[in-house]
CSV table of C-alpha atoms and ligand atoms in Angstrom, one decimal:
chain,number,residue,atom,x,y,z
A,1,UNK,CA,0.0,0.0,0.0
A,2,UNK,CA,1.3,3.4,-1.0
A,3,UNK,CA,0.6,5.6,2.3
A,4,UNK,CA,1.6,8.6,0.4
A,5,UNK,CA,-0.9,7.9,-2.3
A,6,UNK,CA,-3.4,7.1,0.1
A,7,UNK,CA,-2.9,10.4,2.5
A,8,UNK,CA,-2.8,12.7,-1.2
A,9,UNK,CA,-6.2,10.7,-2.5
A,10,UNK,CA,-7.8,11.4,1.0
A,11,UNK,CA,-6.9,14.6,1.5
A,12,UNK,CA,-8.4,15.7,-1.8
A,13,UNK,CA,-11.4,13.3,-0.7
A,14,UNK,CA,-11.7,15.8,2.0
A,15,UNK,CA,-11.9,19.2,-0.1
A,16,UNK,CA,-13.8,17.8,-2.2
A,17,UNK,CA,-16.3,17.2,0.3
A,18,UNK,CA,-16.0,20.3,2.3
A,19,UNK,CA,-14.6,19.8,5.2
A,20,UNK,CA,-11.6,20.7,6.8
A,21,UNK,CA,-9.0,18.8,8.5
A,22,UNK,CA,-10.7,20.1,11.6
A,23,UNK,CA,-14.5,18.9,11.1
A,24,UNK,CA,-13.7,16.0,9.9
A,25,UNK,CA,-11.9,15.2,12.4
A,26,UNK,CA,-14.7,16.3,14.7
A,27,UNK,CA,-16.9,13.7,12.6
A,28,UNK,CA,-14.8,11.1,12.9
A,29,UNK,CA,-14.6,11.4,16.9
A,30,UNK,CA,-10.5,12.3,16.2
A,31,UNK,CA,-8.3,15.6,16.5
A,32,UNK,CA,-7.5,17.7,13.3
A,33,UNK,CA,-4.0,16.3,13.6
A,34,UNK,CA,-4.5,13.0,13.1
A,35,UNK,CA,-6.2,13.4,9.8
A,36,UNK,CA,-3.2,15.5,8.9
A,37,UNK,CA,-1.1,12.9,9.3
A,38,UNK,CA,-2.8,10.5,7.0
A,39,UNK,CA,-2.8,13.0,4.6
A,40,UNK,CA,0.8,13.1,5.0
A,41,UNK,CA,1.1,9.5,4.6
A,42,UNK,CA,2.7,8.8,8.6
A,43,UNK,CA,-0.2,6.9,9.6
A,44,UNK,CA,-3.3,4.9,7.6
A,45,UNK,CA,-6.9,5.6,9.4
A,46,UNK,CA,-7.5,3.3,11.9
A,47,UNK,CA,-9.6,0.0,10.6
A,48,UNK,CA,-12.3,0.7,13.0
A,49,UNK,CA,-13.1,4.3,11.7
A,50,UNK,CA,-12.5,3.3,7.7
A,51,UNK,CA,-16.2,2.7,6.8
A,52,UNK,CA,-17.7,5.9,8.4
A,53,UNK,CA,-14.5,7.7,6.7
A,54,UNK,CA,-15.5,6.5,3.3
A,55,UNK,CA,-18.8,7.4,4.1
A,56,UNK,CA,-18.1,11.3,4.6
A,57,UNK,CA,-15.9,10.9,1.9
A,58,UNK,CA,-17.9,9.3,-0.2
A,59,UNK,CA,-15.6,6.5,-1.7
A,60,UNK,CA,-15.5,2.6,-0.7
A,61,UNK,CA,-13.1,1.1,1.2
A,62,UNK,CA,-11.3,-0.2,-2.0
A,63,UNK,CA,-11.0,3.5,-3.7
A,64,UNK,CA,-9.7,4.2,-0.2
A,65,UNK,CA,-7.3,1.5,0.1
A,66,UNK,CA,-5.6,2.0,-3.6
A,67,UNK,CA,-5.9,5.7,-3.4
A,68,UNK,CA,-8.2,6.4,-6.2
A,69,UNK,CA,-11.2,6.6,-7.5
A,70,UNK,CA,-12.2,3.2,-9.6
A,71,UNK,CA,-13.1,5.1,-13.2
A,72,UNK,CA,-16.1,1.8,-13.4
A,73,UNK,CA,-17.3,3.7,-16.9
A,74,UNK,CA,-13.8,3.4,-18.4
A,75,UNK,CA,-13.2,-0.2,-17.2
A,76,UNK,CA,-17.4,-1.2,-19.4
A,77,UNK,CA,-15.8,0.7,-22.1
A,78,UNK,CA,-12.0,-1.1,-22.2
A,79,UNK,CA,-14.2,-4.1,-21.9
A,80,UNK,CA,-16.7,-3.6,-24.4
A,81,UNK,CA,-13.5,-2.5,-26.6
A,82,UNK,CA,-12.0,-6.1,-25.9
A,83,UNK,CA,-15.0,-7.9,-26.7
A,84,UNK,CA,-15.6,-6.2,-30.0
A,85,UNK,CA,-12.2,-6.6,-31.0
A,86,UNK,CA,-12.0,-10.4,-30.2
A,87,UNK,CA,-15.5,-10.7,-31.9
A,88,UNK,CA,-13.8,-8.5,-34.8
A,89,UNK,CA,-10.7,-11.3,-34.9
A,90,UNK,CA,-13.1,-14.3,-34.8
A,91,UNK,CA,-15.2,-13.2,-38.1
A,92,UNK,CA,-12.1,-12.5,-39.9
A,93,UNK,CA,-10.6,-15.7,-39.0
A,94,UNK,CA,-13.8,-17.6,-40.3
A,95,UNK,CA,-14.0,-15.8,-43.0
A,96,UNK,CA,-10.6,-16.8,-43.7
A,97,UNK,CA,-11.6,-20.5,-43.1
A,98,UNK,CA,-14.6,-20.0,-45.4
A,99,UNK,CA,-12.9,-19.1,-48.3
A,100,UNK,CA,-10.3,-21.9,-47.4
A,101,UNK,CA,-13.5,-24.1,-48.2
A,102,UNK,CA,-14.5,-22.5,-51.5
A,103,UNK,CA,-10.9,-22.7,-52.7
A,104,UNK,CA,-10.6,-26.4,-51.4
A,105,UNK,CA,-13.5,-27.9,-53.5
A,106,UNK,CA,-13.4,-25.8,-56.4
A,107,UNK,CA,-10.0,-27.0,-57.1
A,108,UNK,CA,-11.0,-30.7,-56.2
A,109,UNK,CA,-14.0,-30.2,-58.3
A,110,UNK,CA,-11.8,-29.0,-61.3
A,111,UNK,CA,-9.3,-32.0,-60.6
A,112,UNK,CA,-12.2,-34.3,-61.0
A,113,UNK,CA,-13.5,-33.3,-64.3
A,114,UNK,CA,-9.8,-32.9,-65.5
A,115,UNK,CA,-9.3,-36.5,-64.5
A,116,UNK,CA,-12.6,-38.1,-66.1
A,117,UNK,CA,-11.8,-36.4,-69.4
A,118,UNK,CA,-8.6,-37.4,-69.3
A,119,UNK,CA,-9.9,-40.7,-68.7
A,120,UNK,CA,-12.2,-40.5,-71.3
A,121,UNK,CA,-9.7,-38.9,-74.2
A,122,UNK,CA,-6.5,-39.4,-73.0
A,123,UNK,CA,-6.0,-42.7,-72.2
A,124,UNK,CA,-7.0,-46.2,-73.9
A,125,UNK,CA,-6.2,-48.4,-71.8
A,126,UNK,CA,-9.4,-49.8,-69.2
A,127,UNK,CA,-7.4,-50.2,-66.4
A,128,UNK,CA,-5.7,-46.9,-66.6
A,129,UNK,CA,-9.2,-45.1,-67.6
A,130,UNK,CA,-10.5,-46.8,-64.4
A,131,UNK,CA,-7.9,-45.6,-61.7
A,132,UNK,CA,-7.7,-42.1,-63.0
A,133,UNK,CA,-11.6,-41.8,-62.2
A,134,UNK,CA,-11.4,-43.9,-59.3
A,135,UNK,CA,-8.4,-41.7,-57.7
A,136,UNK,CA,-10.2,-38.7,-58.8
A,137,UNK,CA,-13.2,-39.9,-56.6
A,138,UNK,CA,-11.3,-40.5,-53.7
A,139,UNK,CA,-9.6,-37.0,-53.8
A,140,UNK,CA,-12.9,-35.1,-54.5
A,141,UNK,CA,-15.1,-37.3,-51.3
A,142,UNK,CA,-11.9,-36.3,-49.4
A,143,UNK,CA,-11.8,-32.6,-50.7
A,144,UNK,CA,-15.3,-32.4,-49.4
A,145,UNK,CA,-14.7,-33.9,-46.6
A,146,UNK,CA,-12.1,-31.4,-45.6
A,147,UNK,CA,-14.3,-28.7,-47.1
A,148,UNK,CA,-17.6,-30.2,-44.7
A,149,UNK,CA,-15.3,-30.3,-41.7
A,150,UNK,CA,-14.2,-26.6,-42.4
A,151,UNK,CA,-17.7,-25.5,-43.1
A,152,UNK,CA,-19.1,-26.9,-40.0
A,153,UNK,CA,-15.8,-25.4,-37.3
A,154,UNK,CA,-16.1,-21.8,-38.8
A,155,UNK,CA,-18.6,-19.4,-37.5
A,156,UNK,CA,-21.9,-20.3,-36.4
A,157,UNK,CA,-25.4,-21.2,-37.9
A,158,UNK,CA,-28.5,-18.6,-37.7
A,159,UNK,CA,-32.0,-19.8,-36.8
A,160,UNK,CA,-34.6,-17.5,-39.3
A,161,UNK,CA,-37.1,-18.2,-36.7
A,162,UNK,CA,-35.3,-17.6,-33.0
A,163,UNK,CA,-31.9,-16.0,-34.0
A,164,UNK,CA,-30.4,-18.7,-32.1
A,165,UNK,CA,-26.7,-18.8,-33.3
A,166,UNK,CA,-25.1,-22.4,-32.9
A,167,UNK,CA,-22.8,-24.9,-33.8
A,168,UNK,CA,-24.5,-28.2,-35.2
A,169,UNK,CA,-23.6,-31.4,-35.1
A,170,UNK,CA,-21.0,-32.5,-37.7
A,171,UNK,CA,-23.9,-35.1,-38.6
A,172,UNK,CA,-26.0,-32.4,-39.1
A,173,UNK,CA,-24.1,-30.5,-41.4
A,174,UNK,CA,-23.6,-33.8,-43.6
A,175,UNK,CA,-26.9,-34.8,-43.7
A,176,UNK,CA,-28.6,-31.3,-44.3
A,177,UNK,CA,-29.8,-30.2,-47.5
A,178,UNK,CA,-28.2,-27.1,-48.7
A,179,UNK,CA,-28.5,-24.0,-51.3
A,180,UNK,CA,-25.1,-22.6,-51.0
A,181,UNK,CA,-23.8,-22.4,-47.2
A,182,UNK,CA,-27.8,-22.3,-45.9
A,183,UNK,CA,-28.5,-25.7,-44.2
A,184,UNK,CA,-32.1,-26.6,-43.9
A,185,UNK,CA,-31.5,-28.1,-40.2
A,186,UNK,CA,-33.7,-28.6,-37.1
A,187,UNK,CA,-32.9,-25.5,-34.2
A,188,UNK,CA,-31.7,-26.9,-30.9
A,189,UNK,CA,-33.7,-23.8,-29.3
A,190,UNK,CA,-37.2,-23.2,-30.9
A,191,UNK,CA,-36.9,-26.6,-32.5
A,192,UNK,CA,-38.1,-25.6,-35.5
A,193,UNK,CA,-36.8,-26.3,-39.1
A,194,UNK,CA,-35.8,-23.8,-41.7
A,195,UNK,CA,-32.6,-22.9,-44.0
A,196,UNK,CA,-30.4,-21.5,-40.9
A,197,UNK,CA,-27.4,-19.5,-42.3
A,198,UNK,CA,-24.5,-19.1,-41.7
A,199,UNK,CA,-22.8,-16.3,-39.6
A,200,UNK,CA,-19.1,-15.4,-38.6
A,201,UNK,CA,-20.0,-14.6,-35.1
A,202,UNK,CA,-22.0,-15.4,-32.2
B,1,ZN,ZN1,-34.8,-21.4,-33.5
């Protein structure tokens, strides 16, 4: 504890409040130079008389213990400022992630046709014809896959009926029918079904 800080916060407590060293002392049951010598930092108010102190003073015991005033306004708005920035962070991250997806099965998609045409024109051979399709296949299920997996971890999904925001199931989000990134899905609020969209924050 910084006595010092304490004795300046007080005595400007004091002023502010109107009273001299003398009647407050009176208040308090104490003499004019004991309050003087908080304010000079050589001695902290005794325990006993802190609360009524505050009271004139009009500060709690923590303002008085720290030797300010707690500025409760600026500490909502430094949060608020946090939390927007964190939200701000989270969409951009997802947003990030979304295009990730786009990218991810437009390219598998693309790989696929580029692989059955080869298959078709390129090559004579059956067996060749067949694996070319066949791996083709296996990258575009795993390509959407990926792309599923992504789509389901980033952001959250919007009921049109509750605004509940939420995170499915991965099951869900597989067995959902779609038009573009809208899943027609069941709410885990309202419990009602509808195309819930999808959102980059909660
Ligand atoms: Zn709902």
């Amino acid at each position: 504890m910084d006595q010092e800080k304490i004795g300046a916060f007080i005595a400007a407590c004091r002023k502010e409040a109107g009273y001299t060293q003398a009647a407050l002392g009176e208040k308090l049951g104490i003499t004019d130079r004991a309050v003087s010598k908080w304010e000079t930092g050589k001695n902290m108010p005794d325990p006993s008389l802190m609360l009524e102190l505050c009271g004139l003073l009009h500060i709690n015991v923590n303002e008085l213990l720290t030797g300010a005033r707690m500025d409760m306004e600026r500490y909502q708005e430094q949060a608020e400022k946090h939390l927007l920035e964190l939200q701000r962070q989270e969409a951009e991250q997802n947003k990030k992630l979304l295009s990730l997806e786009t990218v991810i099965a437009a390219s598998a998609t693309v790989n696929y046709l580029v692989m059955i045409f080869a298959a078709v024109f390129a090559v004579e051979m059956l067996a060749w014809r067949l694996a070319l399709v066949l791996t083709g296949l296996a990258i575009l299920v795993a390509a959407i896959a990926y792309a599923l997996r992504i789509e389901h971890d980033a952001g959250y999904y919007e009921c049109p009926h509750c605004g509940a925001r939420y995170i499915p199931t991965m099951r869900a989000v597989v067995l959902a029918p779609h038009i573009g990134r809208s899943r027609s899905m069941k709410c885990p609020r309202c419990g009602q079904r509808g195309y819930h969209k999808k959102v980059l924050t909660k």
